[in-house]
Amino acid sequence: MLDYGLDLSEIALEVALPDLRAEGDDLDAVVSAEPDWSRPTPAPRWTIGHQIAHLAAADANVLLAIRTPEKFAAVLEEDADAVAAEGAARPRSELLDHWRAGRAEVADALGEIPLDQAFPWYGSESTAKLAVALRLMETWAHGQDIFDTVGVEHHPTDRLKHIAALGFAGRGLSFYAAQLPLPTEPIRVELTGPDGAVWGWGPDDAAQRIRGSARDFCLRITQRRALDETGLAAIGDDAKAWLENARVFL
């Protein structure tokens, strides 16, 4: 199934790709200024080094899937914790250079392949549009762990719109992972962006509704904040169940 059957029409690759690069640069500025990558982050047993190693490994996996798709099956056997630990054991400067080179290379590759070119991705097939959105989401989410660790404010930007759009498109994952039936009614999501603009998805007249800030919504769907730590509000049982079990990855 291509792109997991998700409707990605709200994600514009020509905008999301530069935003992916910018998100990486913002995180780079923070980790470059932090000398101690052994500091523990909110992710259990993961240090800053683990977080950066994980991002670097994911970039490498995208490149493998695009360039040698016949070899991608081996990635499915990897243990994410072990891969992150192996990367974190590398010298800080070496890992930083490795991550920088890899994220630039994957962004270039995703910008060069045809929009309809499919490549394997964890039980499905992906395209550049989904891969860019996923890399942006992961960079932002794992970056949030690092921002929290070093005590630097993670200023929200309009890049959150791509993550929120991905979260809306993939809302079924939350119900699937929680072993709940898929909603039978449409859900309307209205989020306030950093500049005060309201971003909306779903029918305007839907009875099931979610409202709040884009930042809180993205923190929730990436499981970086508990629901009661956000200002999100839900109307309707399905909307409430979505927020209670929210996720944008399996």
PDB file of C-alpha atoms in Angstrom:
ATOM      1  CA  MET A   1       0.000   0.000   0.000  1.00  0.00           C
ATOM      2  CA  LEU A   2       1.537   3.286  -1.125  1.00  0.00           C
ATOM      3  CA  ASP A   3       2.107   5.836   1.669  1.00  0.00           C
ATOM      4  CA  TYR A   4       0.022   3.635   3.997  1.00  0.00           C
ATOM      5  CA  GLY A   5      -3.048   4.864   2.124  1.00  0.00           C
ATOM      6  CA  LEU A   6      -2.728   8.292   3.753  1.00  0.00           C
ATOM      7  CA  ASP A   7      -4.127  11.440   2.166  1.00  0.00           C
ATOM      8  CA  LEU A   8      -1.053  13.669   1.915  1.00  0.00           C
ATOM      9  CA  SER A   9      -2.665  16.355  -0.251  1.00  0.00           C
ATOM     10  CA  GLU A  10      -2.216  18.921   2.544  1.00  0.00           C
ATOM     11  CA  ILE A  11       1.571  18.475   2.489  1.00  0.00           C
ATOM     12  CA  ALA A  12       3.416  20.421  -0.224  1.00  0.00           C
ATOM     13  CA  LEU A  13       6.841  18.901  -0.857  1.00  0.00           C
ATOM     14  CA  GLU A  14       8.281  22.149  -2.200  1.00  0.00           C
ATOM     15  CA  VAL A  15       7.548  23.754   1.183  1.00  0.00           C
ATOM     16  CA  ALA A  16       8.137  20.766   3.465  1.00  0.00           C
ATOM     17  CA  LEU A  17      11.597  19.966   2.083  1.00  0.00           C
ATOM     18  CA  PRO A  18      13.157  23.366   2.912  1.00  0.00           C
ATOM     19  CA  ASP A  19      11.400  23.167   6.282  1.00  0.00           C
ATOM     20  CA  LEU A  20      13.041  19.794   6.925  1.00  0.00           C
ATOM     21  CA  ARG A  21      16.432  21.341   6.310  1.00  0.00           C
ATOM     22  CA  ALA A  22      15.615  24.298   8.558  1.00  0.00           C
ATOM     23  CA  GLU A  23      14.421  22.053  11.397  1.00  0.00           C
ATOM     24  CA  GLY A  24      17.669  20.128  11.251  1.00  0.00           C
ATOM     25  CA  ASP A  25      19.654  23.344  11.308  1.00  0.00           C
ATOM     26  CA  ASP A  26      17.787  24.592  14.387  1.00  0.00           C
ATOM     27  CA  LEU A  27      18.479  21.362  16.240  1.00  0.00           C
ATOM     28  CA  ASP A  28      22.091  21.427  15.060  1.00  0.00           C
ATOM     29  CA  ALA A  29      22.574  24.840  16.674  1.00  0.00           C
ATOM     30  CA  VAL A  30      21.394  23.471  20.017  1.00  0.00           C
ATOM     31  CA  VAL A  31      23.380  20.236  20.066  1.00  0.00           C
ATOM     32  CA  SER A  32      26.509  21.939  18.752  1.00  0.00           C
ATOM     33  CA  ALA A  33      26.407  24.267  21.745  1.00  0.00           C
ATOM     34  CA  GLU A  34      25.945  21.385  24.224  1.00  0.00           C
ATOM     35  CA  PRO A  35      29.282  19.756  25.113  1.00  0.00           C
ATOM     36  CA  ASP A  36      27.858  16.858  27.124  1.00  0.00           C
ATOM     37  CA  TRP A  37      25.929  14.449  24.913  1.00  0.00           C
ATOM     38  CA  SER A  38      25.771  11.892  27.722  1.00  0.00           C
ATOM     39  CA  ARG A  39      22.988  13.851  29.422  1.00  0.00           C
ATOM     40  CA  PRO A  40      19.818  11.748  29.760  1.00  0.00           C
ATOM     41  CA  THR A  41      16.769  12.870  27.806  1.00  0.00           C
ATOM     42  CA  PRO A  42      13.079  12.201  28.576  1.00  0.00           C
ATOM     43  CA  ALA A  43      13.265   9.016  26.475  1.00  0.00           C
ATOM     44  CA  PRO A  44      14.126   6.139  28.853  1.00  0.00           C
ATOM     45  CA  ARG A  45      17.826   5.173  28.671  1.00  0.00           C
ATOM     46  CA  TRP A  46      18.453   7.584  25.791  1.00  0.00           C
ATOM     47  CA  THR A  47      21.017  10.365  26.030  1.00  0.00           C
ATOM     48  CA  ILE A  48      21.436  13.282  23.650  1.00  0.00           C
ATOM     49  CA  GLY A  49      23.887  11.071  21.777  1.00  0.00           C
ATOM     50  CA  HIS A  50      21.251   8.351  21.419  1.00  0.00           C
ATOM     51  CA  GLN A  51      18.778  10.854  20.004  1.00  0.00           C
ATOM     52  CA  ILE A  52      21.202  12.149  17.364  1.00  0.00           C
ATOM     53  CA  ALA A  53      22.356   8.628  16.499  1.00  0.00           C
ATOM     54  CA  HIS A  54      18.741   7.579  15.995  1.00  0.00           C
ATOM     55  CA  LEU A  55      18.083  10.489  13.636  1.00  0.00           C
ATOM     56  CA  ALA A  56      21.260   9.675  11.701  1.00  0.00           C
ATOM     57  CA  ALA A  57      20.276   6.003  11.411  1.00  0.00           C
ATOM     58  CA  ALA A  58      16.795   6.886  10.167  1.00  0.00           C
ATOM     59  CA  ASP A  59      18.279   9.140   7.481  1.00  0.00           C
ATOM     60  CA  ALA A  60      20.555   6.285   6.412  1.00  0.00           C
ATOM     61  CA  ASN A  61      17.558   3.949   6.222  1.00  0.00           C
ATOM     62  CA  VAL A  62      15.735   6.330   3.883  1.00  0.00           C
ATOM     63  CA  LEU A  63      18.767   6.473   1.602  1.00  0.00           C
ATOM     64  CA  LEU A  64      19.024   2.675   1.630  1.00  0.00           C
ATOM     65  CA  ALA A  65      15.342   2.333   0.733  1.00  0.00           C
ATOM     66  CA  ILE A  66      15.679   4.744  -2.176  1.00  0.00           C
ATOM     67  CA  ARG A  67      18.990   3.537  -3.600  1.00  0.00           C
ATOM     68  CA  THR A  68      19.048  -0.190  -2.838  1.00  0.00           C
ATOM     69  CA  PRO A  69      15.443  -1.144  -1.996  1.00  0.00           C
ATOM     70  CA  GLU A  70      16.284  -4.847  -2.238  1.00  0.00           C
ATOM     71  CA  LYS A  71      18.432  -4.465   0.886  1.00  0.00           C
ATOM     72  CA  PHE A  72      15.862  -2.654   2.991  1.00  0.00           C
ATOM     73  CA  ALA A  73      14.426  -5.850   4.495  1.00  0.00           C
ATOM     74  CA  ALA A  74      17.522  -6.093   6.700  1.00  0.00           C
ATOM     75  CA  VAL A  75      16.518  -2.833   8.405  1.00  0.00           C
ATOM     76  CA  LEU A  76      13.342  -4.482   9.690  1.00  0.00           C
ATOM     77  CA  GLU A  77      15.468  -6.796  11.822  1.00  0.00           C
ATOM     78  CA  GLU A  78      17.333  -3.973  13.562  1.00  0.00           C
ATOM     79  CA  ASP A  79      16.711  -2.999  17.177  1.00  0.00           C
ATOM     80  CA  ALA A  80      16.324   0.777  17.432  1.00  0.00           C
ATOM     81  CA  ASP A  81      17.734   0.930  20.954  1.00  0.00           C
ATOM     82  CA  ALA A  82      20.817  -1.061  19.962  1.00  0.00           C
ATOM     83  CA  VAL A  83      21.414   1.064  16.865  1.00  0.00           C
ATOM     84  CA  ALA A  84      21.074   4.260  18.912  1.00  0.00           C
ATOM     85  CA  ALA A  85      23.441   2.926  21.574  1.00  0.00           C
ATOM     86  CA  GLU A  86      26.029   1.982  18.971  1.00  0.00           C
ATOM     87  CA  GLY A  87      25.865   5.437  17.438  1.00  0.00           C
ATOM     88  CA  ALA A  88      25.973   7.184  20.799  1.00  0.00           C
ATOM     89  CA  ALA A  89      29.225   5.366  21.601  1.00  0.00           C
ATOM     90  CA  ARG A  90      30.982   7.190  18.768  1.00  0.00           C
ATOM     91  CA  PRO A  91      32.981  10.337  19.569  1.00  0.00           C
ATOM     92  CA  ARG A  92      30.723  13.372  19.752  1.00  0.00           C
ATOM     93  CA  SER A  93      32.414  15.222  16.890  1.00  0.00           C
ATOM     94  CA  GLU A  94      32.322  12.142  14.673  1.00  0.00           C
ATOM     95  CA  LEU A  95      28.627  11.533  15.315  1.00  0.00           C
ATOM     96  CA  LEU A  96      27.797  15.192  14.725  1.00  0.00           C
ATOM     97  CA  ASP A  97      29.584  15.171  11.365  1.00  0.00           C
ATOM     98  CA  HIS A  98      27.882  11.886  10.449  1.00  0.00           C
ATOM     99  CA  TRP A  99      24.425  13.258  11.243  1.00  0.00           C
ATOM    100  CA  ARG A 100      25.073  16.505   9.380  1.00  0.00           C
ATOM    101  CA  ALA A 101      26.241  14.736   6.249  1.00  0.00           C
ATOM    102  CA  GLY A 102      23.421  12.206   6.346  1.00  0.00           C
ATOM    103  CA  ARG A 103      20.595  14.668   6.823  1.00  0.00           C
ATOM    104  CA  ALA A 104      21.888  16.831   3.958  1.00  0.00           C
ATOM    105  CA  GLU A 105      22.229  13.770   1.731  1.00  0.00           C
ATOM    106  CA  VAL A 106      18.747  12.473   2.465  1.00  0.00           C
ATOM    107  CA  ALA A 107      17.182  15.891   1.846  1.00  0.00           C
ATOM    108  CA  ASP A 108      18.982  16.091  -1.497  1.00  0.00           C
ATOM    109  CA  ALA A 109      17.868  12.583  -2.433  1.00  0.00           C
ATOM    110  CA  LEU A 110      14.226  13.235  -1.536  1.00  0.00           C
ATOM    111  CA  GLY A 111      14.273  16.383  -3.608  1.00  0.00           C
ATOM    112  CA  GLU A 112      15.687  14.616  -6.654  1.00  0.00           C
ATOM    113  CA  ILE A 113      13.534  11.493  -7.026  1.00  0.00           C
ATOM    114  CA  PRO A 114      10.241  11.619  -8.981  1.00  0.00           C
ATOM    115  CA  LEU A 115       7.184  12.378  -6.832  1.00  0.00           C
ATOM    116  CA  ASP A 116       5.589   9.052  -7.780  1.00  0.00           C
ATOM    117  CA  GLN A 117       8.686   6.907  -7.150  1.00  0.00           C
ATOM    118  CA  ALA A 118       7.859   4.342  -4.487  1.00  0.00           C
ATOM    119  CA  PHE A 119      10.358   2.726  -2.160  1.00  0.00           C
ATOM    120  CA  PRO A 120       9.928   0.230   0.709  1.00  0.00           C
ATOM    121  CA  TRP A 121       9.163   1.523   4.170  1.00  0.00           C
ATOM    122  CA  TYR A 122       8.201  -0.671   7.142  1.00  0.00           C
ATOM    123  CA  GLY A 123       5.444  -2.847   5.783  1.00  0.00           C
ATOM    124  CA  SER A 124       4.343  -0.422   3.097  1.00  0.00           C
ATOM    125  CA  GLU A 125       5.784   1.737   0.346  1.00  0.00           C
ATOM    126  CA  SER A 126       6.664   5.393   0.757  1.00  0.00           C
ATOM    127  CA  THR A 127       7.153   8.332  -1.564  1.00  0.00           C
ATOM    128  CA  ALA A 128       9.259  11.450  -1.136  1.00  0.00           C
ATOM    129  CA  LYS A 129       6.273  13.415   0.186  1.00  0.00           C
ATOM    130  CA  LEU A 130       5.614  11.016   3.062  1.00  0.00           C
ATOM    131  CA  ALA A 131       9.316  10.528   3.774  1.00  0.00           C
ATOM    132  CA  VAL A 132       9.935  14.273   4.064  1.00  0.00           C
ATOM    133  CA  ALA A 133       6.981  14.667   6.417  1.00  0.00           C
ATOM    134  CA  LEU A 134       8.171  11.735   8.540  1.00  0.00           C
ATOM    135  CA  ARG A 135      11.751  13.033   8.706  1.00  0.00           C
ATOM    136  CA  LEU A 136      10.487  16.478   9.699  1.00  0.00           C
ATOM    137  CA  MET A 137       8.230  14.976  12.368  1.00  0.00           C
ATOM    138  CA  GLU A 138      11.027  12.851  13.805  1.00  0.00           C
ATOM    139  CA  THR A 139      13.567  15.662  13.756  1.00  0.00           C
ATOM    140  CA  TRP A 140      11.133  17.934  15.577  1.00  0.00           C
ATOM    141  CA  ALA A 141      10.014  15.293  18.097  1.00  0.00           C
ATOM    142  CA  HIS A 142      13.461  13.982  19.016  1.00  0.00           C
ATOM    143  CA  GLY A 143      14.645  17.558  18.954  1.00  0.00           C
ATOM    144  CA  GLN A 144      11.990  18.359  21.556  1.00  0.00           C
ATOM    145  CA  ASP A 145      13.532  15.763  23.854  1.00  0.00           C
ATOM    146  CA  ILE A 146      16.885  17.488  23.466  1.00  0.00           C
ATOM    147  CA  PHE A 147      15.473  20.991  23.914  1.00  0.00           C
ATOM    148  CA  ASP A 148      13.812  19.784  27.126  1.00  0.00           C
ATOM    149  CA  THR A 149      17.080  18.280  28.326  1.00  0.00           C
ATOM    150  CA  VAL A 150      19.237  21.355  27.822  1.00  0.00           C
ATOM    151  CA  GLY A 151      16.547  23.777  28.975  1.00  0.00           C
ATOM    152  CA  VAL A 152      16.282  25.729  25.733  1.00  0.00           C
ATOM    153  CA  GLU A 153      12.876  26.888  24.498  1.00  0.00           C
ATOM    154  CA  HIS A 154      11.742  25.111  21.353  1.00  0.00           C
ATOM    155  CA  HIS A 155      10.107  28.026  19.576  1.00  0.00           C
ATOM    156  CA  PRO A 156       7.125  26.966  17.430  1.00  0.00           C
ATOM    157  CA  THR A 157       7.237  27.738  13.713  1.00  0.00           C
ATOM    158  CA  ASP A 158       4.942  27.234  10.736  1.00  0.00           C
ATOM    159  CA  ARG A 159       6.800  23.965  10.129  1.00  0.00           C
ATOM    160  CA  LEU A 160       4.393  22.472  12.632  1.00  0.00           C
ATOM    161  CA  LYS A 161       1.704  22.558   9.948  1.00  0.00           C
ATOM    162  CA  HIS A 162       3.345  19.654   8.090  1.00  0.00           C
ATOM    163  CA  ILE A 163       3.493  17.606  11.293  1.00  0.00           C
ATOM    164  CA  ALA A 164      -0.102  18.411  12.194  1.00  0.00           C
ATOM    165  CA  ALA A 165      -1.237  17.516   8.666  1.00  0.00           C
ATOM    166  CA  LEU A 166       0.608  14.206   8.935  1.00  0.00           C
ATOM    167  CA  GLY A 167      -1.007  13.591  12.301  1.00  0.00           C
ATOM    168  CA  PHE A 168      -4.468  14.257  10.913  1.00  0.00           C
ATOM    169  CA  ALA A 169      -3.885  12.063   7.867  1.00  0.00           C
ATOM    170  CA  GLY A 170      -2.601   9.255  10.095  1.00  0.00           C
ATOM    171  CA  ARG A 171      -5.255   9.514  12.807  1.00  0.00           C
ATOM    172  CA  GLY A 172      -6.285   5.924  12.176  1.00  0.00           C
ATOM    173  CA  LEU A 173      -2.921   4.779  13.572  1.00  0.00           C
ATOM    174  CA  SER A 174      -3.963   5.964  17.032  1.00  0.00           C
ATOM    175  CA  PHE A 175      -7.076   3.796  16.995  1.00  0.00           C
ATOM    176  CA  TYR A 176      -5.292   0.838  15.399  1.00  0.00           C
ATOM    177  CA  ALA A 177      -2.475   0.885  17.965  1.00  0.00           C
ATOM    178  CA  ALA A 178      -4.966   1.129  20.834  1.00  0.00           C
ATOM    179  CA  GLN A 179      -7.049  -1.701  19.312  1.00  0.00           C
ATOM    180  CA  LEU A 180     -10.060   0.584  19.065  1.00  0.00           C
ATOM    181  CA  PRO A 181     -12.580   0.668  16.210  1.00  0.00           C
ATOM    182  CA  LEU A 182     -12.015   3.374  13.649  1.00  0.00           C
ATOM    183  CA  PRO A 183     -14.277   6.423  13.999  1.00  0.00           C
ATOM    184  CA  THR A 184     -17.488   6.275  12.021  1.00  0.00           C
ATOM    185  CA  GLU A 185     -17.952  10.050  12.084  1.00  0.00           C
ATOM    186  CA  PRO A 186     -15.620  12.682  10.624  1.00  0.00           C
ATOM    187  CA  ILE A 187     -13.455  14.746  12.964  1.00  0.00           C
ATOM    188  CA  ARG A 188     -12.733  18.435  12.573  1.00  0.00           C
ATOM    189  CA  VAL A 189      -9.374  19.716  13.831  1.00  0.00           C
ATOM    190  CA  GLU A 190      -8.769  23.446  14.278  1.00  0.00           C
ATOM    191  CA  LEU A 191      -5.322  24.506  15.466  1.00  0.00           C
ATOM    192  CA  THR A 192      -3.863  27.917  16.137  1.00  0.00           C
ATOM    193  CA  GLY A 193      -0.468  28.389  14.524  1.00  0.00           C
ATOM    194  CA  PRO A 194       2.420  30.412  15.941  1.00  0.00           C
ATOM    195  CA  ASP A 195       1.274  33.601  14.188  1.00  0.00           C
ATOM    196  CA  GLY A 196      -2.347  33.258  15.307  1.00  0.00           C
ATOM    197  CA  ALA A 197      -3.664  31.826  12.044  1.00  0.00           C
ATOM    198  CA  VAL A 198      -6.098  28.921  12.376  1.00  0.00           C
ATOM    199  CA  TRP A 199      -5.265  25.733  10.493  1.00  0.00           C
ATOM    200  CA  GLY A 200      -8.151  23.361   9.848  1.00  0.00           C
ATOM    201  CA  TRP A 201      -8.668  19.799   8.656  1.00  0.00           C
ATOM    202  CA  GLY A 202     -11.888  17.837   8.282  1.00  0.00           C
ATOM    203  CA  PRO A 203     -15.444  18.957   7.479  1.00  0.00           C
ATOM    204  CA  ASP A 204     -16.457  22.338   8.910  1.00  0.00           C
ATOM    205  CA  ASP A 205     -19.753  20.925  10.162  1.00  0.00           C
ATOM    206  CA  ALA A 206     -18.339  17.813  11.881  1.00  0.00           C
ATOM    207  CA  ALA A 207     -19.774  17.203  15.350  1.00  0.00           C
ATOM    208  CA  GLN A 208     -16.538  15.588  16.534  1.00  0.00           C
ATOM    209  CA  ARG A 209     -14.005  18.389  17.054  1.00  0.00           C
ATOM    210  CA  ILE A 210     -10.520  19.112  18.405  1.00  0.00           C
ATOM    211  CA  ARG A 211      -9.230  22.597  19.141  1.00  0.00           C
ATOM    212  CA  GLY A 212      -5.999  23.981  20.563  1.00  0.00           C
ATOM    213  CA  SER A 213      -2.565  25.195  19.614  1.00  0.00           C
ATOM    214  CA  ALA A 214      -0.626  23.553  16.813  1.00  0.00           C
ATOM    215  CA  ARG A 215       2.301  23.109  19.170  1.00  0.00           C
ATOM    216  CA  ASP A 216       0.215  21.224  21.731  1.00  0.00           C
ATOM    217  CA  PHE A 217      -1.304  19.026  19.025  1.00  0.00           C
ATOM    218  CA  CYS A 218       2.121  18.120  17.656  1.00  0.00           C
ATOM    219  CA  LEU A 219       3.472  17.470  21.143  1.00  0.00           C
ATOM    220  CA  ARG A 220       0.536  15.142  21.764  1.00  0.00           C
ATOM    221  CA  ILE A 221       0.608  13.147  18.526  1.00  0.00           C
ATOM    222  CA  THR A 222       4.368  12.623  18.883  1.00  0.00           C
ATOM    223  CA  GLN A 223       3.774  11.558  22.503  1.00  0.00           C
ATOM    224  CA  ARG A 224       6.037  14.265  23.906  1.00  0.00           C
ATOM    225  CA  ARG A 225       3.347  15.506  26.286  1.00  0.00           C
ATOM    226  CA  ALA A 226       0.481  13.855  28.163  1.00  0.00           C
ATOM    227  CA  LEU A 227      -2.970  15.118  27.231  1.00  0.00           C
ATOM    228  CA  ASP A 228      -3.413  16.914  30.555  1.00  0.00           C
ATOM    229  CA  GLU A 229      -0.159  18.783  29.918  1.00  0.00           C
ATOM    230  CA  THR A 230      -1.676  20.424  26.834  1.00  0.00           C
ATOM    231  CA  GLY A 231      -4.486  22.892  26.308  1.00  0.00           C
ATOM    232  CA  LEU A 232      -6.218  20.704  23.728  1.00  0.00           C
ATOM    233  CA  ALA A 233      -9.985  20.376  23.918  1.00  0.00           C
ATOM    234  CA  ALA A 234     -12.099  17.646  22.336  1.00  0.00           C
ATOM    235  CA  ILE A 235     -15.816  17.408  21.666  1.00  0.00           C
ATOM    236  CA  GLY A 236     -17.242  13.941  21.013  1.00  0.00           C
ATOM    237  CA  ASP A 237     -16.241  10.447  22.066  1.00  0.00           C
ATOM    238  CA  ASP A 238     -14.141   9.720  18.968  1.00  0.00           C
ATOM    239  CA  ALA A 239     -12.263  13.009  19.216  1.00  0.00           C
ATOM    240  CA  LYS A 240     -11.569  12.367  22.901  1.00  0.00           C
ATOM    241  CA  ALA A 241     -10.428   8.797  22.193  1.00  0.00           C
ATOM    242  CA  TRP A 242      -8.079  10.073  19.513  1.00  0.00           C
ATOM    243  CA  LEU A 243      -6.381  12.536  21.839  1.00  0.00           C
ATOM    244  CA  GLU A 244      -6.197  10.015  24.666  1.00  0.00           C
ATOM    245  CA  ASN A 245      -4.384   7.528  22.386  1.00  0.00           C
ATOM    246  CA  ALA A 246      -2.743   9.952  19.981  1.00  0.00           C
ATOM    247  CA  ARG A 247       0.304   8.909  18.009  1.00  0.00           C
ATOM    248  CA  VAL A 248       1.686   9.472  14.518  1.00  0.00           C
ATOM    249  CA  PHE A 249       3.874   6.357  14.324  1.00  0.00           C
ATOM    250  CA  LEU A 250       3.478   2.640  15.041  1.00  0.00           C
TER     251      LEU A 250
END
